[in-house]
JSON list of C-alpha atoms in Angstrom, two decimals:
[
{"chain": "A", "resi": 139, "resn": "UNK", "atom": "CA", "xyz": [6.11, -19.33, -3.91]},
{"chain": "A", "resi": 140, "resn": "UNK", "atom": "CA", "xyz": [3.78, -18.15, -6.61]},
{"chain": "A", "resi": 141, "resn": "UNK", "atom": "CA", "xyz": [2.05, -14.71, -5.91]},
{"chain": "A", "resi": 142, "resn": "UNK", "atom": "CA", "xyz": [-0.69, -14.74, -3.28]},
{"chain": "A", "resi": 143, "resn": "UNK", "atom": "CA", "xyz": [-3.93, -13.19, -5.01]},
{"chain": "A", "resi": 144, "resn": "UNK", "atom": "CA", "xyz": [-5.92, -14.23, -1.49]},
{"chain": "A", "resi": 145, "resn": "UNK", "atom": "CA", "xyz": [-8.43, -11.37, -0.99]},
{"chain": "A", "resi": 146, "resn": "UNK", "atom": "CA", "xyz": [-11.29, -12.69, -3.55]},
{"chain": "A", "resi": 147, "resn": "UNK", "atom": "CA", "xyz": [-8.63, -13.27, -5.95]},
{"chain": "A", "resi": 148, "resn": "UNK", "atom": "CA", "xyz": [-6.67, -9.92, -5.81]},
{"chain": "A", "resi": 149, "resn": "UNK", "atom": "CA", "xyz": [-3.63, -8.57, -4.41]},
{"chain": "A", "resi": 150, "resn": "UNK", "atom": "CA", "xyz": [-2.85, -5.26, -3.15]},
{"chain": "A", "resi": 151, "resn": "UNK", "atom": "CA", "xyz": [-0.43, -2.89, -5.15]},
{"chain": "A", "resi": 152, "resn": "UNK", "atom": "CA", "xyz": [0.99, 0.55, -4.20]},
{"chain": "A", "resi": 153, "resn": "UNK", "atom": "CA", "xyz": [1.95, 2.99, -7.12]},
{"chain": "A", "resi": 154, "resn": "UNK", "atom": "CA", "xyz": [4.86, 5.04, -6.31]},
{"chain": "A", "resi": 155, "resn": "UNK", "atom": "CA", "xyz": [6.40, 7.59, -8.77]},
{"chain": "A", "resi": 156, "resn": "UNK", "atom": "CA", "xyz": [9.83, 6.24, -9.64]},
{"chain": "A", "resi": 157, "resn": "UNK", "atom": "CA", "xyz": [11.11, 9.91, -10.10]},
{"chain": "A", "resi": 158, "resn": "UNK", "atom": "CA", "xyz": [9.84, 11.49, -7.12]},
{"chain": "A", "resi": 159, "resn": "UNK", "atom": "CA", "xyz": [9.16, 9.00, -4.58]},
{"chain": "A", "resi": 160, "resn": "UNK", "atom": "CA", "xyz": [5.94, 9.84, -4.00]},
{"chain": "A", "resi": 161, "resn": "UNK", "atom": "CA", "xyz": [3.25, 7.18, -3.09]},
{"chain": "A", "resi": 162, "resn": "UNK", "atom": "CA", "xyz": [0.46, 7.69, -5.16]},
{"chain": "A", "resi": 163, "resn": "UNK", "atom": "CA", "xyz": [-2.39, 5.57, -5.13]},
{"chain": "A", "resi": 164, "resn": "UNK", "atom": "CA", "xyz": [-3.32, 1.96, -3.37]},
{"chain": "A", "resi": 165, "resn": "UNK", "atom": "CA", "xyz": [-5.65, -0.41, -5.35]},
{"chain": "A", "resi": 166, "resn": "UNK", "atom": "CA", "xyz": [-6.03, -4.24, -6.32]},
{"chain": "A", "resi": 167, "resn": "UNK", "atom": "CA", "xyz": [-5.17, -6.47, -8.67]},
{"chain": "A", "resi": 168, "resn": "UNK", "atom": "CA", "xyz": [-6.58, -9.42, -10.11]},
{"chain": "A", "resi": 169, "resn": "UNK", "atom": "CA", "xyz": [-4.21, -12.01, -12.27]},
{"chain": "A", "resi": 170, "resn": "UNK", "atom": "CA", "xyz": [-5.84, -10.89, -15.52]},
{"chain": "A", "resi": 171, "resn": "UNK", "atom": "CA", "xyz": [-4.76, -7.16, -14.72]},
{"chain": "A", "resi": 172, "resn": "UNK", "atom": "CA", "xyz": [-1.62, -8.29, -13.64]},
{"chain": "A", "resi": 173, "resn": "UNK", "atom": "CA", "xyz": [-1.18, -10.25, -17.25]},
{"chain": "A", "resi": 174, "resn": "UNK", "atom": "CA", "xyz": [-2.42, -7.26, -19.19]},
{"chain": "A", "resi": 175, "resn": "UNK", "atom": "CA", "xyz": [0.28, -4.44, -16.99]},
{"chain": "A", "resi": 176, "resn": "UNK", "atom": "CA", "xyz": [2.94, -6.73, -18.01]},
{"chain": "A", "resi": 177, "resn": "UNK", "atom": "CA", "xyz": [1.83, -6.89, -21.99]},
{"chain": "A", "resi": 178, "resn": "UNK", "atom": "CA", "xyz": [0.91, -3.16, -22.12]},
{"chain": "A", "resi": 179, "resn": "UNK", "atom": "CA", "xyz": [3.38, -2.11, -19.75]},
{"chain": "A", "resi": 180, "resn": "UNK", "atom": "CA", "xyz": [0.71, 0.45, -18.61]},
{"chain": "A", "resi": 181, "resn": "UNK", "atom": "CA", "xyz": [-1.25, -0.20, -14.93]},
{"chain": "A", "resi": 182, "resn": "UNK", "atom": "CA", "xyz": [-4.17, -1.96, -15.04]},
{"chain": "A", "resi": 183, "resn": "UNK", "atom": "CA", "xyz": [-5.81, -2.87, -11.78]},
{"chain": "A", "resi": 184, "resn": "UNK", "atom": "CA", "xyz": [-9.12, -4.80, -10.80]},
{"chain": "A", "resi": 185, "resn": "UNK", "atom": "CA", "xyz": [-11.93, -1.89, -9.66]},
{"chain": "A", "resi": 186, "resn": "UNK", "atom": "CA", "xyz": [-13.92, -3.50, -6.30]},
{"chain": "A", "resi": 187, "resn": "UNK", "atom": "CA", "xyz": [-16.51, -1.38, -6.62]},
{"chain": "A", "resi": 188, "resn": "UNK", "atom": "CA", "xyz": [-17.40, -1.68, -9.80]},
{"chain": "A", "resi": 189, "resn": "UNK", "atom": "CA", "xyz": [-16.00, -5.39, -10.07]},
{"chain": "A", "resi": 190, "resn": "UNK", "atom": "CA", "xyz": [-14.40, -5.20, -13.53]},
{"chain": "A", "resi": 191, "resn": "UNK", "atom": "CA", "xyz": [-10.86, -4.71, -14.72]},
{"chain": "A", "resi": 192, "resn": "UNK", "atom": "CA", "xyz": [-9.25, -0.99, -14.97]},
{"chain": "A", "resi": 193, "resn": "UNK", "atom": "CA", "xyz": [-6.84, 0.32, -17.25]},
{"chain": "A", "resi": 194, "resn": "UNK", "atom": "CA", "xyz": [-5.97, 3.34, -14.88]},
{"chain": "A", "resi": 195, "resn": "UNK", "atom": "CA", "xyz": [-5.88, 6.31, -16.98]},
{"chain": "A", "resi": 196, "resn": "UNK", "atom": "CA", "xyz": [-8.68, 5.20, -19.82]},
{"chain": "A", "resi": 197, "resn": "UNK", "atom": "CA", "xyz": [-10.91, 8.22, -19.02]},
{"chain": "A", "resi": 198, "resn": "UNK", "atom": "CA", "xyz": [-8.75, 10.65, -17.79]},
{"chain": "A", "resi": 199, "resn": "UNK", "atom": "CA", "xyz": [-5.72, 9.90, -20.22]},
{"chain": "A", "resi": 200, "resn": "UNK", "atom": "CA", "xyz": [-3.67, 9.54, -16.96]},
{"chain": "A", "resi": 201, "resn": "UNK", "atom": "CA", "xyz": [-1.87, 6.56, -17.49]},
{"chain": "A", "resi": 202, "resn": "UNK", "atom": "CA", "xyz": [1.05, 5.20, -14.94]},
{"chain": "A", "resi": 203, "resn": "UNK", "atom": "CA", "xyz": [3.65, 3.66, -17.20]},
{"chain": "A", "resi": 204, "resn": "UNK", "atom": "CA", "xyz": [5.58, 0.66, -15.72]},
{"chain": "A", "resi": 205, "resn": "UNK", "atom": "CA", "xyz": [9.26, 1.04, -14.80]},
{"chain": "A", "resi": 206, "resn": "UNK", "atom": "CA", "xyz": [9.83, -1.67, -12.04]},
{"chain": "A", "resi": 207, "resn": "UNK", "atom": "CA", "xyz": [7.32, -4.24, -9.81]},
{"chain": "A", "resi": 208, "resn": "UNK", "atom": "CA", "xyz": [8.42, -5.66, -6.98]},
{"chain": "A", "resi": 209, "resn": "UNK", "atom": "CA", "xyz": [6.97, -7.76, -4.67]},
{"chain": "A", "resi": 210, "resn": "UNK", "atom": "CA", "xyz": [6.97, -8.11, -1.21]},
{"chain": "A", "resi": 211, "resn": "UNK", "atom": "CA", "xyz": [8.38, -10.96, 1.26]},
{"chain": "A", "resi": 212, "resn": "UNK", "atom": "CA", "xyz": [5.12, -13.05, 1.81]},
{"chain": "A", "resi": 213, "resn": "UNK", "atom": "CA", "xyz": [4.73, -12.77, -2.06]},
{"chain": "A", "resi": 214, "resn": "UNK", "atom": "CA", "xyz": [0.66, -10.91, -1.11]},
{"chain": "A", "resi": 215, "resn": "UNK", "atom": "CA", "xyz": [1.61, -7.40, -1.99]},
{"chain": "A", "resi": 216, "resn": "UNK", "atom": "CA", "xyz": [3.44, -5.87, -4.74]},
{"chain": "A", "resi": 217, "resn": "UNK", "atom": "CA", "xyz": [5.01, -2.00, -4.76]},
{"chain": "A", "resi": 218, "resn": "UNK", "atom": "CA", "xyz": [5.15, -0.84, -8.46]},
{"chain": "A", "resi": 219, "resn": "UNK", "atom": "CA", "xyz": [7.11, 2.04, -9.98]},
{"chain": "A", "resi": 220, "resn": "UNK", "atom": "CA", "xyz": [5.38, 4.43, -12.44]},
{"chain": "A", "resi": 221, "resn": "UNK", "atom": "CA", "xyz": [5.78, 6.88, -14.14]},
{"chain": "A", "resi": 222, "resn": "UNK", "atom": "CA", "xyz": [2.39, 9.17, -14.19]},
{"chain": "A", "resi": 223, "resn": "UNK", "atom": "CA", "xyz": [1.02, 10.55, -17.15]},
{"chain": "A", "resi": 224, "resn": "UNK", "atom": "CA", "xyz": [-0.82, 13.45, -15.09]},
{"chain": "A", "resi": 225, "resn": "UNK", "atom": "CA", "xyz": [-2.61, 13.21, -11.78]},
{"chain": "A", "resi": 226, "resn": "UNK", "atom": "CA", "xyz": [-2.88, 9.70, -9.93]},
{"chain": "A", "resi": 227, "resn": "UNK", "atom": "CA", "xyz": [-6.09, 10.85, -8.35]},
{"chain": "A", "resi": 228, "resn": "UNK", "atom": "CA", "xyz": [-9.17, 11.65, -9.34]},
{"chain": "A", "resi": 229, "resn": "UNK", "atom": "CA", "xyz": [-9.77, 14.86, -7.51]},
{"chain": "A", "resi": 230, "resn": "UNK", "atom": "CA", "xyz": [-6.75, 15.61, -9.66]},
{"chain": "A", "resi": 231, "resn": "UNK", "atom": "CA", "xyz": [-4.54, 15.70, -6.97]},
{"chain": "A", "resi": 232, "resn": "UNK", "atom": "CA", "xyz": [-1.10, 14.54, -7.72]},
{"chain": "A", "resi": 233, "resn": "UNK", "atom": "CA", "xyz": [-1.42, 11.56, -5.40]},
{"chain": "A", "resi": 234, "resn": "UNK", "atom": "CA", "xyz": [-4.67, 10.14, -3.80]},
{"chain": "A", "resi": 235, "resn": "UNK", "atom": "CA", "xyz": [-2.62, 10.35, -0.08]},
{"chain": "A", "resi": 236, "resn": "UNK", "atom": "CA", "xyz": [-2.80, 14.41, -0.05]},
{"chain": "A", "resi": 237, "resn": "UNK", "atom": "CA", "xyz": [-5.00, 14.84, 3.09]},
{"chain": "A", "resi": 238, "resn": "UNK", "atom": "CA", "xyz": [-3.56, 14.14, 6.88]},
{"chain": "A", "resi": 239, "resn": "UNK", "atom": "CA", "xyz": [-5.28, 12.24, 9.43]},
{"chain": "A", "resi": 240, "resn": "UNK", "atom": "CA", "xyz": [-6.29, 15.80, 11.00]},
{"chain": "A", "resi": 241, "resn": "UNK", "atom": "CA", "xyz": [-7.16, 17.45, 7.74]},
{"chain": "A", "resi": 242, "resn": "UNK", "atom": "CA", "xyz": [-9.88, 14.34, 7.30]},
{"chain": "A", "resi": 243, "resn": "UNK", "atom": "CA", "xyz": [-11.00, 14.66, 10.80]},
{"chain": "A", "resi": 244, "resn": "UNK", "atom": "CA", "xyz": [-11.66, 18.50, 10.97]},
{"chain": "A", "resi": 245, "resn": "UNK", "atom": "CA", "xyz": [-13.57, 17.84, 7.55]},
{"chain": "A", "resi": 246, "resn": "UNK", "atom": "CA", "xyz": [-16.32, 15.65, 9.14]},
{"chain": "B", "resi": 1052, "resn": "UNK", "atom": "CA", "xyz": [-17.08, 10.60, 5.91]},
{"chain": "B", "resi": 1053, "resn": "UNK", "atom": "CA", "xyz": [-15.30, 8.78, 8.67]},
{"chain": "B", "resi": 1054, "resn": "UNK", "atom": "CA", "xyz": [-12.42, 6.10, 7.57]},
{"chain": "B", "resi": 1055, "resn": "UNK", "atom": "CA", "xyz": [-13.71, 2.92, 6.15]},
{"chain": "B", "resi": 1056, "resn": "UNK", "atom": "CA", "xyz": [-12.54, -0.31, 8.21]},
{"chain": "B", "resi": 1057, "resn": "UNK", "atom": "CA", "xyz": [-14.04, -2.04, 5.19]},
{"chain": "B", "resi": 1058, "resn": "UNK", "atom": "CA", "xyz": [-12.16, -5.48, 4.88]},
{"chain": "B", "resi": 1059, "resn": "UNK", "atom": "CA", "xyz": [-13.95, -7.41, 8.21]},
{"chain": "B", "resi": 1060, "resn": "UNK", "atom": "CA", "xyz": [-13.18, -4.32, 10.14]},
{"chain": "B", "resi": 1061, "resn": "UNK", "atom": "CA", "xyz": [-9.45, -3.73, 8.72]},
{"chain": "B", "resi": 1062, "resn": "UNK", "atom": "CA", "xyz": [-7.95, -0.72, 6.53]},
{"chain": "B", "resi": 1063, "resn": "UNK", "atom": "CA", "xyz": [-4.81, -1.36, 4.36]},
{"chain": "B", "resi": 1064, "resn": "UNK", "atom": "CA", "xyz": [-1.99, 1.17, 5.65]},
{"chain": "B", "resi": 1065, "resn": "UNK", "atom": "CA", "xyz": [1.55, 1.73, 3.33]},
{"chain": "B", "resi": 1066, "resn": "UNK", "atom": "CA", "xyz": [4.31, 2.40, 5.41]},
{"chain": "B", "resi": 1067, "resn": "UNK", "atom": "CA", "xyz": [6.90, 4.72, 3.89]},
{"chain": "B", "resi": 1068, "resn": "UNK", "atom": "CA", "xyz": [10.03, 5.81, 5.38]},
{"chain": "B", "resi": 1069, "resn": "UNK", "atom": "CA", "xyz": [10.04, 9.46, 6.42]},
{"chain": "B", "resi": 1070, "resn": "UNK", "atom": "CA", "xyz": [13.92, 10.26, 5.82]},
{"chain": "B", "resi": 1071, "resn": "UNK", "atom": "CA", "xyz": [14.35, 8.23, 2.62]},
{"chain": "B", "resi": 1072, "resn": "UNK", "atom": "CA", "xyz": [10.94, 8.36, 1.32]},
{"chain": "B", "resi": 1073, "resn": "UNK", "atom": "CA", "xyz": [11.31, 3.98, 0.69]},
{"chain": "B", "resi": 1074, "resn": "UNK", "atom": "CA", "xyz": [7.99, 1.80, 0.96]},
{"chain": "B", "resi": 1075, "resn": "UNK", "atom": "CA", "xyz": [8.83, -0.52, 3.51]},
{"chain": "B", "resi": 1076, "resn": "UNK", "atom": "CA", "xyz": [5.72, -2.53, 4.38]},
{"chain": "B", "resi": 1077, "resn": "UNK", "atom": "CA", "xyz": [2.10, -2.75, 3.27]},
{"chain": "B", "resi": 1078, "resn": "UNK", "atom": "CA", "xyz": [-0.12, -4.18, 6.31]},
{"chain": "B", "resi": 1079, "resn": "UNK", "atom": "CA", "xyz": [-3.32, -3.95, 7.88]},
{"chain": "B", "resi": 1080, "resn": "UNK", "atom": "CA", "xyz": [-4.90, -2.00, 11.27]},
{"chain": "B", "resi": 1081, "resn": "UNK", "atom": "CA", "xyz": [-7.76, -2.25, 12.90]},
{"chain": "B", "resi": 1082, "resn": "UNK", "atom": "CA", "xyz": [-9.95, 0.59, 14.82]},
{"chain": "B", "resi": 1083, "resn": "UNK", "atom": "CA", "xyz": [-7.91, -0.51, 17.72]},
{"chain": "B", "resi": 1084, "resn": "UNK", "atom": "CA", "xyz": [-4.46, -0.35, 16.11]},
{"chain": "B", "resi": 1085, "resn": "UNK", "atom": "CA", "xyz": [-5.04, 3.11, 14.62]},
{"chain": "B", "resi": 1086, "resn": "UNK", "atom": "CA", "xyz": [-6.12, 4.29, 18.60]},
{"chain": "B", "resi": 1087, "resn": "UNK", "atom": "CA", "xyz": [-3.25, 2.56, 20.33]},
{"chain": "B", "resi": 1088, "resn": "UNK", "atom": "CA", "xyz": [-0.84, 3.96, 17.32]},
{"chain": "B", "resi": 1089, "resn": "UNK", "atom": "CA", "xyz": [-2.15, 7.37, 17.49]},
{"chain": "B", "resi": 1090, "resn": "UNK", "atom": "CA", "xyz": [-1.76, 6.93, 21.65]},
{"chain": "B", "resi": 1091, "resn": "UNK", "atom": "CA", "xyz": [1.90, 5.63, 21.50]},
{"chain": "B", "resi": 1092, "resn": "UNK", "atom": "CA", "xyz": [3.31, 7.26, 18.38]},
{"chain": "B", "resi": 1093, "resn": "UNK", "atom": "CA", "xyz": [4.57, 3.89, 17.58]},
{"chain": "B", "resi": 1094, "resn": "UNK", "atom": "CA", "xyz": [2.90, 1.60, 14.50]},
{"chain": "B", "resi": 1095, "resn": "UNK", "atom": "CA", "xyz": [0.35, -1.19, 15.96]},
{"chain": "B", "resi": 1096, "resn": "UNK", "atom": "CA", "xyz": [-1.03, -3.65, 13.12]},
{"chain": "B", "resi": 1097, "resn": "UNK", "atom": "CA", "xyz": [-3.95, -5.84, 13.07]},
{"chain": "B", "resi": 1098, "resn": "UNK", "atom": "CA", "xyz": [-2.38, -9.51, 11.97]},
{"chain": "B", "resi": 1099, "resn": "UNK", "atom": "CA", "xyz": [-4.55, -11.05, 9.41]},
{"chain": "B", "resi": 1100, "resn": "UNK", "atom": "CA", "xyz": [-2.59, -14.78, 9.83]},
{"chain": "B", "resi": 1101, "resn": "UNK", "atom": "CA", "xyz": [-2.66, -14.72, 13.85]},
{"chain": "B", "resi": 1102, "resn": "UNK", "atom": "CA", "xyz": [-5.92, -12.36, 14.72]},
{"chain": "B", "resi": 1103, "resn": "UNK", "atom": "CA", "xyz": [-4.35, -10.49, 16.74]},
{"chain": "B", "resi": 1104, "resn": "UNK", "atom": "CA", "xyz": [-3.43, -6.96, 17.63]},
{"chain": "B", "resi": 1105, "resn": "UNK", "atom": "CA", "xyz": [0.66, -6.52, 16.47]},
{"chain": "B", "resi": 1106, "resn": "UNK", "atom": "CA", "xyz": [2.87, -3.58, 18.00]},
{"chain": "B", "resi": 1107, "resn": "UNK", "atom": "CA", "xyz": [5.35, -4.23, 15.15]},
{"chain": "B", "resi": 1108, "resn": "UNK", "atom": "CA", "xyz": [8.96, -4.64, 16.35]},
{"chain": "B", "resi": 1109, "resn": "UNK", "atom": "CA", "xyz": [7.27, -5.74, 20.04]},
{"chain": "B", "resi": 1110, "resn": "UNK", "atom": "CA", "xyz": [9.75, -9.05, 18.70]},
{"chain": "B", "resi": 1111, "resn": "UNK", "atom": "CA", "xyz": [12.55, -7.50, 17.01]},
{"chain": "B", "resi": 1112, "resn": "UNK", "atom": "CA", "xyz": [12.79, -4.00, 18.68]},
{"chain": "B", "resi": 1113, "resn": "UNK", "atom": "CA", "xyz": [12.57, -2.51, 15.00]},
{"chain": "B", "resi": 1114, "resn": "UNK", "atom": "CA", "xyz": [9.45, -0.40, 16.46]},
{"chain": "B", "resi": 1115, "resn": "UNK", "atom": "CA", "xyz": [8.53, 2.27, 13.76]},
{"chain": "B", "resi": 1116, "resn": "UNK", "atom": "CA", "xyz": [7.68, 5.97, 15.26]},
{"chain": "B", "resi": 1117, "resn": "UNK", "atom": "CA", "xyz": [4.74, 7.61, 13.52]},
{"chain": "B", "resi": 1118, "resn": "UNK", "atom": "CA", "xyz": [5.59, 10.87, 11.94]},
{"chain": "B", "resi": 1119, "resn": "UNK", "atom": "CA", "xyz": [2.49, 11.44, 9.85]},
{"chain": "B", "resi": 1120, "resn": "UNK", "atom": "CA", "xyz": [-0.70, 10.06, 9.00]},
{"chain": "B", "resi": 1121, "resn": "UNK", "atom": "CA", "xyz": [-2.24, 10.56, 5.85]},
{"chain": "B", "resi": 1122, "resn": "UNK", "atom": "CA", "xyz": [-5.97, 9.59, 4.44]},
{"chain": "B", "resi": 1123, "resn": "UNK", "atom": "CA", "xyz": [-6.62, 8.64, 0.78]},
{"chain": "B", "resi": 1124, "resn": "UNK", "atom": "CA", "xyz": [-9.13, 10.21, -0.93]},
{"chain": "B", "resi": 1125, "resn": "UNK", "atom": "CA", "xyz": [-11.61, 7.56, -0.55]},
{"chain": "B", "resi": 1126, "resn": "UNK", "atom": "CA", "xyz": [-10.66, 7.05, 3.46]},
{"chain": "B", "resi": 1127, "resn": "UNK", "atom": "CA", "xyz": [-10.25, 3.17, 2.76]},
{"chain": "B", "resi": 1128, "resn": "UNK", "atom": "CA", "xyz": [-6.47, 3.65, 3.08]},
{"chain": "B", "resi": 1129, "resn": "UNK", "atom": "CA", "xyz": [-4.08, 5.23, 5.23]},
{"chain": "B", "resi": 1130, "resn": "UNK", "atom": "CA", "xyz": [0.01, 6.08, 4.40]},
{"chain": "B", "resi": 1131, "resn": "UNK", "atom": "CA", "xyz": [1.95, 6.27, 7.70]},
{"chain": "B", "resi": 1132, "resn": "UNK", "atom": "CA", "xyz": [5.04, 8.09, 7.03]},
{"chain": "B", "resi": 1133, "resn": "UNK", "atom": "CA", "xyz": [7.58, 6.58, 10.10]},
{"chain": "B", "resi": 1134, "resn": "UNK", "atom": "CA", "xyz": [10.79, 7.07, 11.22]},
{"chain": "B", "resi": 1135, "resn": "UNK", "atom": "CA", "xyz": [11.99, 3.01, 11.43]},
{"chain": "B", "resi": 1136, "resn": "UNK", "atom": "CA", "xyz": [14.13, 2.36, 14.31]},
{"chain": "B", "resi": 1137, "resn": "UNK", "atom": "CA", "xyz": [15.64, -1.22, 12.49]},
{"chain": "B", "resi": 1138, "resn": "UNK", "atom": "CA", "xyz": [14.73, -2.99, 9.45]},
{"chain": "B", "resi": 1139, "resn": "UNK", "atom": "CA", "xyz": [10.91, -3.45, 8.32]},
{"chain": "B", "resi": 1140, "resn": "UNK", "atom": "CA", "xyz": [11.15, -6.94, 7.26]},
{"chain": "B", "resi": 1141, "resn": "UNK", "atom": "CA", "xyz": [11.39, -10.09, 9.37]},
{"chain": "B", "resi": 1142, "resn": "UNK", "atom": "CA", "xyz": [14.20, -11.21, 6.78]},
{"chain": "B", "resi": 1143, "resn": "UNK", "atom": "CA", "xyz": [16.13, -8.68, 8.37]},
{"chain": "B", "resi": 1144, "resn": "UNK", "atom": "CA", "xyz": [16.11, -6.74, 5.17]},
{"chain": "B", "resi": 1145, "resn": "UNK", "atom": "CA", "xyz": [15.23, -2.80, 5.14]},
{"chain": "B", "resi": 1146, "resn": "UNK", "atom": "CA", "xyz": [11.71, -2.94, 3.38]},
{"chain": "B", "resi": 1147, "resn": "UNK", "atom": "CA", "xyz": [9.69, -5.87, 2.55]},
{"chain": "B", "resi": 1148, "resn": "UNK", "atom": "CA", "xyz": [9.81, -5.21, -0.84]},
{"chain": "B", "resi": 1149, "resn": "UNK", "atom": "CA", "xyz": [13.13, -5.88, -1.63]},
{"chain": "B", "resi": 1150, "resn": "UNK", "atom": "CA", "xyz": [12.69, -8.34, -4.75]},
{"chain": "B", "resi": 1151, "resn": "UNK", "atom": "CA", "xyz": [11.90, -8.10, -8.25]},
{"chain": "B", "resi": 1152, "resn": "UNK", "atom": "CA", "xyz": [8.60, -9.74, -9.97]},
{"chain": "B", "resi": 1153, "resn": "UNK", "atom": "CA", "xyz": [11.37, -11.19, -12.02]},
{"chain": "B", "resi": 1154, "resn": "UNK", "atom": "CA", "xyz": [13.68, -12.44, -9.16]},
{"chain": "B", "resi": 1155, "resn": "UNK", "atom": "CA", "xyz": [10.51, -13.86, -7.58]},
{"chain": "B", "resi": 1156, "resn": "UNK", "atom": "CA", "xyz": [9.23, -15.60, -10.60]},
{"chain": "B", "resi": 1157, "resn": "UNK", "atom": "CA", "xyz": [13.36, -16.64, -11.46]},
{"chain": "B", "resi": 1158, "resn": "UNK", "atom": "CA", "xyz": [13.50, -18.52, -7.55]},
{"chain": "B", "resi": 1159, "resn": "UNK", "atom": "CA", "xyz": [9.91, -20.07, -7.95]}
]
């Protein structure tokens, strides 16, 4: 089955570092970013909010460099292995996941 | 700023394996999953295909036990690190990622 880009023409993708594990950020993909990762070998993903295609790392020089994409068994995610050029987030945080569920609820 | 149920009243959640640190699954909860999760300790999905609240591994008895709960920095995504009592994936494999882009493309 070809890969499922079903939510208005995207598909889900976690970044994990490939060294350390870590999971570092969740964002979408459209097919065009998904053709231009594969040439450049560098993430690109497709920004919701600003509806327009990302090369993750233009602005901050952050880049996640593709080692391995894999997809998942109903072909309408895919996990992809990175490694980071600095911090995945941008509260320069290694990885966007650094708060718990308790942390965010004592901040409100 | 409270978490962001954002896609028709779902948030995407990564599940990662506490012990071994693997991505196993990438799914979806409602407002009523995350309350019924946080109430049991055990994972409860929203299921996009049957609209229906899903206490994953009710079927199997692969339930996954909640260790922690983590926010993303824009609270439209949650990482549930678990401790998985059976495989993830209804093909009886460990995580649902468990293939290539290339051996997906290579069995098209």
């Amino acid at each position: 089955m070809a890969l499922q880009f079903k939510d208005n023409g995207l598909i889900p993708v976690v970044i994990q570092d490939d060294d350390t594990d870590e999971v570092l950020t969740l964002a979408y993909m459209s097919e065009e970013s998904l053709r231009r990762t594969l040439e450049s070998g560098q993430v690109w993903f497709y920004s919701r909010s600003r509806q327009e295609l990302w090369h993750k790392g233009a602005t901050s020089g952050n880049f996640l460099n593709v080692r391995r994409i894999i997809v998942d068994c109903d072909d309408d995610a895919l996990l992809i292995r990175v490694q980071p050029l600095g911090p995945a987030c941008h509260t320069g945080e290694r990885s966007c996941f650094h708060r718990t569920l308790e942390d965010q609820e004592t901040a409100e």
